[in-house]
CSV table of C-alpha atoms and ligand atoms in Angstrom, one decimal:
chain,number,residue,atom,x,y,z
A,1,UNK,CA,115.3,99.2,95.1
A,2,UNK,CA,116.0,101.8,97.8
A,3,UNK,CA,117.7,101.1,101.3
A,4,UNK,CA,115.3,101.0,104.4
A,5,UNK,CA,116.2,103.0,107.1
A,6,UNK,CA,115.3,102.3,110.8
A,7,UNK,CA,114.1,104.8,113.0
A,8,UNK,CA,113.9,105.3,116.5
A,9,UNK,CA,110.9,106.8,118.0
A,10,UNK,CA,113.1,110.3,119.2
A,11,UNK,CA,111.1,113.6,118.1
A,12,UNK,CA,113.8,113.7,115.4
A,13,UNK,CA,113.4,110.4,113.5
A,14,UNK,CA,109.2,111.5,113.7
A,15,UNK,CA,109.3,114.4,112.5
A,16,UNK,CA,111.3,113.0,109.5
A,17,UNK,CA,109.0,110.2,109.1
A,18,UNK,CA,106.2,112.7,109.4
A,19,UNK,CA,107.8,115.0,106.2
A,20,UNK,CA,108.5,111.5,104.3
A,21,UNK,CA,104.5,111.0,104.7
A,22,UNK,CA,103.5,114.7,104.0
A,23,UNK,CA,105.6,114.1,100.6
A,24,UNK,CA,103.6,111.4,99.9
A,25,UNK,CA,106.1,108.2,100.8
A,26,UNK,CA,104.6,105.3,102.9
A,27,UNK,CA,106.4,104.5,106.1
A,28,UNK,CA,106.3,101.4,108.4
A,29,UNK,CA,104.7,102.4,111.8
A,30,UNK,CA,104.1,101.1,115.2
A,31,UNK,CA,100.7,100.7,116.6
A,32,UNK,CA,99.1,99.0,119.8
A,33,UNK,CA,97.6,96.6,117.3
A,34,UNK,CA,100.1,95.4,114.7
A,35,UNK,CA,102.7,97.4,112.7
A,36,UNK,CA,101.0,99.5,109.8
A,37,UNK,CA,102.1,100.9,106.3
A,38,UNK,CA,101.4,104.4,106.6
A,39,UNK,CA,100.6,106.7,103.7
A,40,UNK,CA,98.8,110.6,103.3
A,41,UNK,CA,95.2,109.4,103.6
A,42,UNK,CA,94.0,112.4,101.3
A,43,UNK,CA,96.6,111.4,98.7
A,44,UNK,CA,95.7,108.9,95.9
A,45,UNK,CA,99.2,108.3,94.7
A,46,UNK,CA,100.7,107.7,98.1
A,47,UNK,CA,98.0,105.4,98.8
A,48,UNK,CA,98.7,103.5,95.7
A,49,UNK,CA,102.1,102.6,97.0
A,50,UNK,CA,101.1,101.1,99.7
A,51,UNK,CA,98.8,99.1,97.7
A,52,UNK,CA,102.0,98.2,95.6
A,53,UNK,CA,104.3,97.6,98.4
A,54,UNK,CA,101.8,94.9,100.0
A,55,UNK,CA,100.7,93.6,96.8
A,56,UNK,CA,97.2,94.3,98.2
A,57,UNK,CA,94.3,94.1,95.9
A,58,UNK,CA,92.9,97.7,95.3
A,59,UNK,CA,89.4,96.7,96.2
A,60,UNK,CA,90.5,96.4,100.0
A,61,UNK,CA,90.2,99.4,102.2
A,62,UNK,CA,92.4,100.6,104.3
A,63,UNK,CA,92.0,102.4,108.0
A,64,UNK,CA,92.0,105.7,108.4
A,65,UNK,CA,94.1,106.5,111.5
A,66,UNK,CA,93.7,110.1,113.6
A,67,UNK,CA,94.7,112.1,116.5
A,68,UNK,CA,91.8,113.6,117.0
A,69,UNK,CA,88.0,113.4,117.3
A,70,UNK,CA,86.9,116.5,115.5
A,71,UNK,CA,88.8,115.1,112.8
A,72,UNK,CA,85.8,112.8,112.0
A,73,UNK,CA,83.7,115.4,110.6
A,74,UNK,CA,86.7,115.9,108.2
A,75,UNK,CA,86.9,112.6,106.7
A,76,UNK,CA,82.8,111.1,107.1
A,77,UNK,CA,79.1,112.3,107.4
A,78,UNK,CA,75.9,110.8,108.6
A,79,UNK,CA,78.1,109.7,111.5
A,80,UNK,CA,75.3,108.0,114.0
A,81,UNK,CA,75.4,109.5,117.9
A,82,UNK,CA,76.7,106.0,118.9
A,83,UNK,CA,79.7,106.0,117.2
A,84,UNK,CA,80.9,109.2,119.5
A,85,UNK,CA,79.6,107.1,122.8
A,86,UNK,CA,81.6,104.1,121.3
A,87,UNK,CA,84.9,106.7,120.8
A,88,UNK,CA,84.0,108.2,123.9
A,89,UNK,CA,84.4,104.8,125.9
A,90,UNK,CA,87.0,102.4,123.4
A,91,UNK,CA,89.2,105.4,121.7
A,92,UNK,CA,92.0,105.9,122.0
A,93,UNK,CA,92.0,102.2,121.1
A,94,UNK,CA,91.7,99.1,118.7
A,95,UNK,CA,88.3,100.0,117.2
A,96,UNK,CA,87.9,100.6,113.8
A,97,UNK,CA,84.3,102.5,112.9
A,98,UNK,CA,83.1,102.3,109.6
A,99,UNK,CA,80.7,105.3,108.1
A,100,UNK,CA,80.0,107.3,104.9
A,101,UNK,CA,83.2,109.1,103.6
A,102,UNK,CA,83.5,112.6,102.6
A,103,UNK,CA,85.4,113.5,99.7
A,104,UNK,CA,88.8,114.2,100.8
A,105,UNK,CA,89.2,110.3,101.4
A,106,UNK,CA,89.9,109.7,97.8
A,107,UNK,CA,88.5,106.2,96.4
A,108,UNK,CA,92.3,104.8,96.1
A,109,UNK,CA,91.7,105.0,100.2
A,110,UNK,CA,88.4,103.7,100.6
A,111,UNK,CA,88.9,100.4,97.9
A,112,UNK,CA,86.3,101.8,95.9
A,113,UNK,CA,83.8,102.0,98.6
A,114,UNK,CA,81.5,104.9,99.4
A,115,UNK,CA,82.1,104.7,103.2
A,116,UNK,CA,85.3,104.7,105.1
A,117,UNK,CA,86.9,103.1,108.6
A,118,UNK,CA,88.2,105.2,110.5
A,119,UNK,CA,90.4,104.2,114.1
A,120,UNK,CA,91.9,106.8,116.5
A,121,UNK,CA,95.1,104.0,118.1
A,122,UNK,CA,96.8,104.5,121.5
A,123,UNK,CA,100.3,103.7,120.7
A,124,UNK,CA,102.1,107.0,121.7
A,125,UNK,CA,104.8,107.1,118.9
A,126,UNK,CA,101.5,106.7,116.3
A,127,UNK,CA,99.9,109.5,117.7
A,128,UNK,CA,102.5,112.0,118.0
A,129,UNK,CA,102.9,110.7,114.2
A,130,UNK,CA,99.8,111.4,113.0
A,131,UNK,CA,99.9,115.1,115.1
A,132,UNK,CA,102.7,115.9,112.7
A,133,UNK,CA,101.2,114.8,109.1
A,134,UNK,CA,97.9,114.4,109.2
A,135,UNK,CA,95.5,111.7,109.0
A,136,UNK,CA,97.3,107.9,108.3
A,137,UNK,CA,95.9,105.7,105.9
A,138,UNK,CA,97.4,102.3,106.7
A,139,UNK,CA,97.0,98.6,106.6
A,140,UNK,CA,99.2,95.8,108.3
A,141,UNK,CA,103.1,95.8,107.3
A,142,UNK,CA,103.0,92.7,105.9
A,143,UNK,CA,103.1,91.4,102.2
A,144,UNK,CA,99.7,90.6,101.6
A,145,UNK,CA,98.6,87.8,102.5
A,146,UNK,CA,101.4,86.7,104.8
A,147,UNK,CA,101.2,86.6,108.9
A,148,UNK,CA,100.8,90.3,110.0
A,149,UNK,CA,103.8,92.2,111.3
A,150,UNK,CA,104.2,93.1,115.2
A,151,UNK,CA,108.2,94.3,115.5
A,152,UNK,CA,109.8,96.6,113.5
A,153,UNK,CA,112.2,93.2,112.7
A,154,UNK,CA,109.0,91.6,111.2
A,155,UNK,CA,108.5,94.8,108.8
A,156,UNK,CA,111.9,95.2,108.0
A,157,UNK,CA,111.7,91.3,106.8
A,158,UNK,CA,108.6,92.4,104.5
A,159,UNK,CA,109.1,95.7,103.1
A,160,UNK,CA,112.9,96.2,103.1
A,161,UNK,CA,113.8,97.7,99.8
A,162,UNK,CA,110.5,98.6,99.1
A,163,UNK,CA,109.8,101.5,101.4
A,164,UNK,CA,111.9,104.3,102.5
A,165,UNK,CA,112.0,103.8,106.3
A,166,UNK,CA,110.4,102.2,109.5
A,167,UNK,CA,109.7,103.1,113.1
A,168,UNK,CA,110.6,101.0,115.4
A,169,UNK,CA,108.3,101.6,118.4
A,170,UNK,CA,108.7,98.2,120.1
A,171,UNK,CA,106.9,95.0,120.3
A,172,UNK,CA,102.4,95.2,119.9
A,173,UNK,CA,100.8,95.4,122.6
A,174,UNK,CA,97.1,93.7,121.6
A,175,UNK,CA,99.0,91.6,118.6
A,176,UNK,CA,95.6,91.3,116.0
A,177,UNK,CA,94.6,93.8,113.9
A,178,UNK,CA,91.4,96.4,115.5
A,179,UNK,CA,87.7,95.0,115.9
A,180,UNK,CA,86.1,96.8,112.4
A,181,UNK,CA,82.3,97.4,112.8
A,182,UNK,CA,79.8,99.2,110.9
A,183,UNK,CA,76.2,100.6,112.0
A,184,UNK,CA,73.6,98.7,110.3
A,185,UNK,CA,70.8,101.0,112.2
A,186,UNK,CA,71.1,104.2,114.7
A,187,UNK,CA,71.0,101.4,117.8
A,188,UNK,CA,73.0,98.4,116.3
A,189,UNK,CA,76.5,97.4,115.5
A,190,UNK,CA,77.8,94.4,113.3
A,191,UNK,CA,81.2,93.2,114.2
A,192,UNK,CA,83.1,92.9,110.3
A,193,UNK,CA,86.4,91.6,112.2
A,194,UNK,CA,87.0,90.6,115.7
A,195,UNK,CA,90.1,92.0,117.5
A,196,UNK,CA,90.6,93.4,121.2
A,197,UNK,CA,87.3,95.0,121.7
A,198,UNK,CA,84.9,92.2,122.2
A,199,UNK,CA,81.3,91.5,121.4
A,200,UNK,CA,80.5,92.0,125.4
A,201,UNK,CA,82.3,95.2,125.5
A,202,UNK,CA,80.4,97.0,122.9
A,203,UNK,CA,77.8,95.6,124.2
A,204,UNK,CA,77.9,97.7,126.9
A,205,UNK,CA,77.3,100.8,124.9
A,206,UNK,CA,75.3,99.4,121.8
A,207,UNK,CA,71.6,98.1,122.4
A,208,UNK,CA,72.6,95.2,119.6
A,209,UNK,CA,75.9,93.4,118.5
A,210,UNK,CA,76.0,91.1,115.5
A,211,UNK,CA,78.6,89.6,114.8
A,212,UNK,CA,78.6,89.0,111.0
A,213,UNK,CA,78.3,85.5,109.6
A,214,UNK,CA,81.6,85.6,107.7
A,215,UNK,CA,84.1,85.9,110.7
A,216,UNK,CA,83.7,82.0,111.2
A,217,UNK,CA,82.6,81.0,108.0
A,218,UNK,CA,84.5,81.5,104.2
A,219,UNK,CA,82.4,83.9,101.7
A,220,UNK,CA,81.0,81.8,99.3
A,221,UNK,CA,81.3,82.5,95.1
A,222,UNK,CA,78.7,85.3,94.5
A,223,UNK,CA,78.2,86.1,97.9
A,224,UNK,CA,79.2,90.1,99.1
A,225,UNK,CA,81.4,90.7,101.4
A,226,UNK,CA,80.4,93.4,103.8
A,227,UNK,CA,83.9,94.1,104.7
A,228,UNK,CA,85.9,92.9,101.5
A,229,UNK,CA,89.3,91.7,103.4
A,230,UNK,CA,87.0,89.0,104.4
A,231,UNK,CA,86.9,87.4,101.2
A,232,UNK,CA,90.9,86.8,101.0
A,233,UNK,CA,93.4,84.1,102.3
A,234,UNK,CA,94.9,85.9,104.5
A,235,UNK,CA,97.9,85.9,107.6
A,236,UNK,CA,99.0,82.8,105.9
A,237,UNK,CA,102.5,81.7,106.7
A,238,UNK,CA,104.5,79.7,104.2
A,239,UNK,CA,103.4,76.2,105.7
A,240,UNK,CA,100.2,74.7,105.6
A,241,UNK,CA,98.7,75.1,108.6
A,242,UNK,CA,95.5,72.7,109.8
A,243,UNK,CA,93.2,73.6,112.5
A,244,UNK,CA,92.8,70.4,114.5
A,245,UNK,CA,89.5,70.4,117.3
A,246,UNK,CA,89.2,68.3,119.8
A,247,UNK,CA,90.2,66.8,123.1
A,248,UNK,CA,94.1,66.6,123.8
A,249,UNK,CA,94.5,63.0,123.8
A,250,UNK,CA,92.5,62.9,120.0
A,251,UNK,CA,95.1,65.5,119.2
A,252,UNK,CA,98.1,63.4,120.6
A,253,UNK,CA,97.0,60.4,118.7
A,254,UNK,CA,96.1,62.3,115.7
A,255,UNK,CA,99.6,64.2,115.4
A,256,UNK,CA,101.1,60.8,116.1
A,257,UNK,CA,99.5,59.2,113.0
A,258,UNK,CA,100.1,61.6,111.0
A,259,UNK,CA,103.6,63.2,111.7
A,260,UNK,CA,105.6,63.6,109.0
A,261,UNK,CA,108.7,65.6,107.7
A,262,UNK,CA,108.8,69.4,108.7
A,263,UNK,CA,105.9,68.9,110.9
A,264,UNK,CA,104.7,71.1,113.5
A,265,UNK,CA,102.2,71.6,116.4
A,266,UNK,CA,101.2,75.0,117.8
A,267,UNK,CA,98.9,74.4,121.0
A,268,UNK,CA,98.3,77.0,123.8
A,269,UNK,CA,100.5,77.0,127.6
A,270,UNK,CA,98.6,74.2,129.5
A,271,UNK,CA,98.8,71.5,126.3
A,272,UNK,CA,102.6,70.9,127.2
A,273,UNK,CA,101.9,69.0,130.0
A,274,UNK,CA,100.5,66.0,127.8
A,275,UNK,CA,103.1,64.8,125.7
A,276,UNK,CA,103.1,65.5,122.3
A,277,UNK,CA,104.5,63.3,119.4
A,278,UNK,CA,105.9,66.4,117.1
A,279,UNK,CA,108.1,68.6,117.8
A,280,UNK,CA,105.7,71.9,119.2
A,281,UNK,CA,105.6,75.6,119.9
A,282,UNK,CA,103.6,77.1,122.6
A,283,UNK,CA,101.3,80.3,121.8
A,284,UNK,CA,100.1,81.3,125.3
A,285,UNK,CA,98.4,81.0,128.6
A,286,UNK,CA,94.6,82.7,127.5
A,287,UNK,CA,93.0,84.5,124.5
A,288,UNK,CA,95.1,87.7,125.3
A,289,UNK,CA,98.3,86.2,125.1
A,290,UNK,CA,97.7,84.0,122.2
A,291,UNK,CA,96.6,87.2,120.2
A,292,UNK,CA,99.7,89.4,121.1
A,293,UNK,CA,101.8,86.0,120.7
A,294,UNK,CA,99.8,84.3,117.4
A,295,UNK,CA,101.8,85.9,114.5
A,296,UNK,CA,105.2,85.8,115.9
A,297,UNK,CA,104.9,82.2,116.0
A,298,UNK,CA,103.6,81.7,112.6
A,299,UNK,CA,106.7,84.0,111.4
A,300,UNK,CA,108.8,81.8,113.5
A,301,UNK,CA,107.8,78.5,112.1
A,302,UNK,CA,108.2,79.3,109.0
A,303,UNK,CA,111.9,80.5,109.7
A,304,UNK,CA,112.2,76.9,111.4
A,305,UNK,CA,111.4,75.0,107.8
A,306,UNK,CA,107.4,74.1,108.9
A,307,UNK,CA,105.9,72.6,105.9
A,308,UNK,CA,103.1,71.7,107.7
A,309,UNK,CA,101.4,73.1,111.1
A,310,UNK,CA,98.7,71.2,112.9
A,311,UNK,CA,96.9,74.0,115.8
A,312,UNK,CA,95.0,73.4,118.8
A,313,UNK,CA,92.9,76.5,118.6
A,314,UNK,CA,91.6,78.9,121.3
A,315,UNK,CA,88.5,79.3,122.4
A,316,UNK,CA,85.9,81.4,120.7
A,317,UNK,CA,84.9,83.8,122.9
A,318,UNK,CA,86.3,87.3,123.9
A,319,UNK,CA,89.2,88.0,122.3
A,320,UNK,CA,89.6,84.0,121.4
A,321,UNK,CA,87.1,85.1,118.6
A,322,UNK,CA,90.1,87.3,116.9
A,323,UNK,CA,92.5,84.7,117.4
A,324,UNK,CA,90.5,81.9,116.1
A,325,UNK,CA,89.2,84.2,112.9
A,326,UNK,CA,92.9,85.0,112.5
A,327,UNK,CA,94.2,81.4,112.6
A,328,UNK,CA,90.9,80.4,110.4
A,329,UNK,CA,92.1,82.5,107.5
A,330,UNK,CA,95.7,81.4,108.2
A,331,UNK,CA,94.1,77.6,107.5
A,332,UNK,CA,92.3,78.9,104.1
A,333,UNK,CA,89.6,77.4,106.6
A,334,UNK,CA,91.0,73.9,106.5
A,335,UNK,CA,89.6,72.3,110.1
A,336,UNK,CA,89.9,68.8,111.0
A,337,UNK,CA,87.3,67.5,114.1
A,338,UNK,CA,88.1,64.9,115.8
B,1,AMP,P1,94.1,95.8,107.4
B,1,AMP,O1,94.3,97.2,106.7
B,1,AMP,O2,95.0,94.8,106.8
B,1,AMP,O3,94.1,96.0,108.8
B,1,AMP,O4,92.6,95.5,106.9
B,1,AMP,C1,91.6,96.4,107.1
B,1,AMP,C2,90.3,95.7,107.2
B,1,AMP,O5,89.2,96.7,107.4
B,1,AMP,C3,90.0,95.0,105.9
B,1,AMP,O6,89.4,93.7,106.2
B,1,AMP,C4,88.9,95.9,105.3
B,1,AMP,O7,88.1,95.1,104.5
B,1,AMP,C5,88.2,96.5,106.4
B,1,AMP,N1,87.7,97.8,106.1
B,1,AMP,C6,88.4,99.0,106.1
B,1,AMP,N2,87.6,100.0,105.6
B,1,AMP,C7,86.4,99.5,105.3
B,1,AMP,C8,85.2,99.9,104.7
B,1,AMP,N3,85.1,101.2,104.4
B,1,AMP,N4,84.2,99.1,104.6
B,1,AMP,C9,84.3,97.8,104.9
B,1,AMP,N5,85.5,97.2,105.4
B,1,AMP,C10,86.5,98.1,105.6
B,2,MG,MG1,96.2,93.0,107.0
């Protein structure tokens, strides 16, 4: 067990943070997205422990962050002419592009895989990071599984004892983790996981979108998944939480017969108005808000003592796609219509 240190984001505390990195330690870092457990992306033991301090399985990739766009060559080949237009118009940003990896991204970084995502992110503090040490392989801060980290608080909570320090860099800005697509031809793009970049607006670069069949739906046994972190239960807090559809008043009635001890609701802004029978947490006004607000409130209501959480759940498009996906995994897919 080693202490944890909290940084601040001065050029001092990064440029230790960027020598912990370059000596192969992971560190907790901010990003526009969620907070990320950064390791040396070209070194398989550093890697490793980041693997270890999740508990991630090793088959699941992580994202290759940079600074820089002639870093790509670096790290991937056969890179298709749309992915520059796409990093052109949505980098820096929460896009994550996934194409075949060079060598230096050893297989301890790619989960096996012969390909390799790669995001350049906004977040200021990230990027002056990664100008220090290098490329940043890093997944969310949280213990796998478990409701991704978006303050330095929620890391801290995770990781402390595990890992030698964490930036602290503020609240997230977006909230969910970037949109990951791959390039299934020269012309088309299939969304692997939906975040802040929407279907429409790579749409308005790519001929084709698709987005794959597994966001909404589990994998079933035997079937591949195209982007393995698809295939686990995942930003799962402590309670069990239900996805309940349907109008408000079905939801009223529904919570009412079946409110028991330690039950909670989480429904967005304009639901308060009607009034529920359980005690409730807001999650925000529109799909924006309930993305940068979603994980918070699962941390939260497991620090309340939920055992059980029934959600009204956004809607499904734009960036209510991320949220929902999110908050379908957080369900292990357990939705009740009404
Ligand atoms: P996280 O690190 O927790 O944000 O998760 C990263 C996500 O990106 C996971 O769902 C991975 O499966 C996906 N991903 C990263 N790299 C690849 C890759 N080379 N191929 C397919 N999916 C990837
Ligand atoms: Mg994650």
């Amino acid at each position: 067990m080693e202490e944890t240190r909290l940084l601040t984001d001065s050029r001092e505390d990064l440029i230790y943070a960027a020598n912990l990195i370059k000596s192969g330690k992971v560190v907790g870092i901010p990003t526009e997205t969620v907070y990320g457990l950064g390791a040396d992306a070209s070194n398989p033991d550093a890697v490793k422990a980041v693997f270890a301090a999740k508990g991630r399985p090793a088959d699941n990739p992580l994202i290759v962050h940079i600074c820089s766009i002639t870093t790509v060559k670096i790290l991937a080949h056969d890179v298709p002419e749309l992915f520059y237009r796409l990093a052109e118009k949505f980098w820096p940003g929460p896009l994550t592009m996934i194409v075949p990896k060079n060598k230096i991204v050893p297989y301890e970084t790619s989960g096996g895989l012969e390909t390799v995502g790669i995001r350049m992110p906004s977040h200021p503090v990230m990027r002056e990071l990664i100008a220090m040490s290098g490329p940043i392989a890093a997944p969310s801060a949280n213990i796998s599984g478990y409701p991704s980290p978006t303050t330095a608080q929620h890391v801290l909570k995770d990781m402390n004892g595990k890992i030698p320090a964490i930036i602290d860099g503020g609240v997230c800005n977006f909230g969910v983790e970037s949109t990951v697509i791959c390039f299934d031809d020269r012309h088309t793009v299939r969304i692997l996981r939906p975040g802040s970049i929407t279907k429409e607006m790579l749409e308005e670069i790519a001929d084709k979108v698709i987005v794959d069949s597994a966001i909404i739906n589990d994998i079933q046994d035997g079937q591949k998944a195209m982007s393995p972190g698809m295939k686990y239960k995942h930003y799962s807090p402590a309670a069990d939480v239900v996805i309940v559809e349907g109008d408000i008043e079905s939801f009223c009635r529904f919570v009412g017969e079946n409110n028991s001890d330690g039950c909670f609701c989480l429904v967005p802004d304009g639901d308060s108005e009607y009034r529920i029978p359980c005690s409730y947490r807001t999650y925000g006004a529109d799909s924006r808000q309930q993305a940068h607000n979603l994980f918070a409130r699962l941390r939260e209501l497991d620090e309340m003592g939920a055992r059980k959480v029934f959600v009204r759940p956004p809607s499904k498009d734009g960036v209510g796609l991320a949220v929902y996906n999110r908050l379908l995994r957080a369900a292990g897919f357990e939705v009740i219509s009404l």
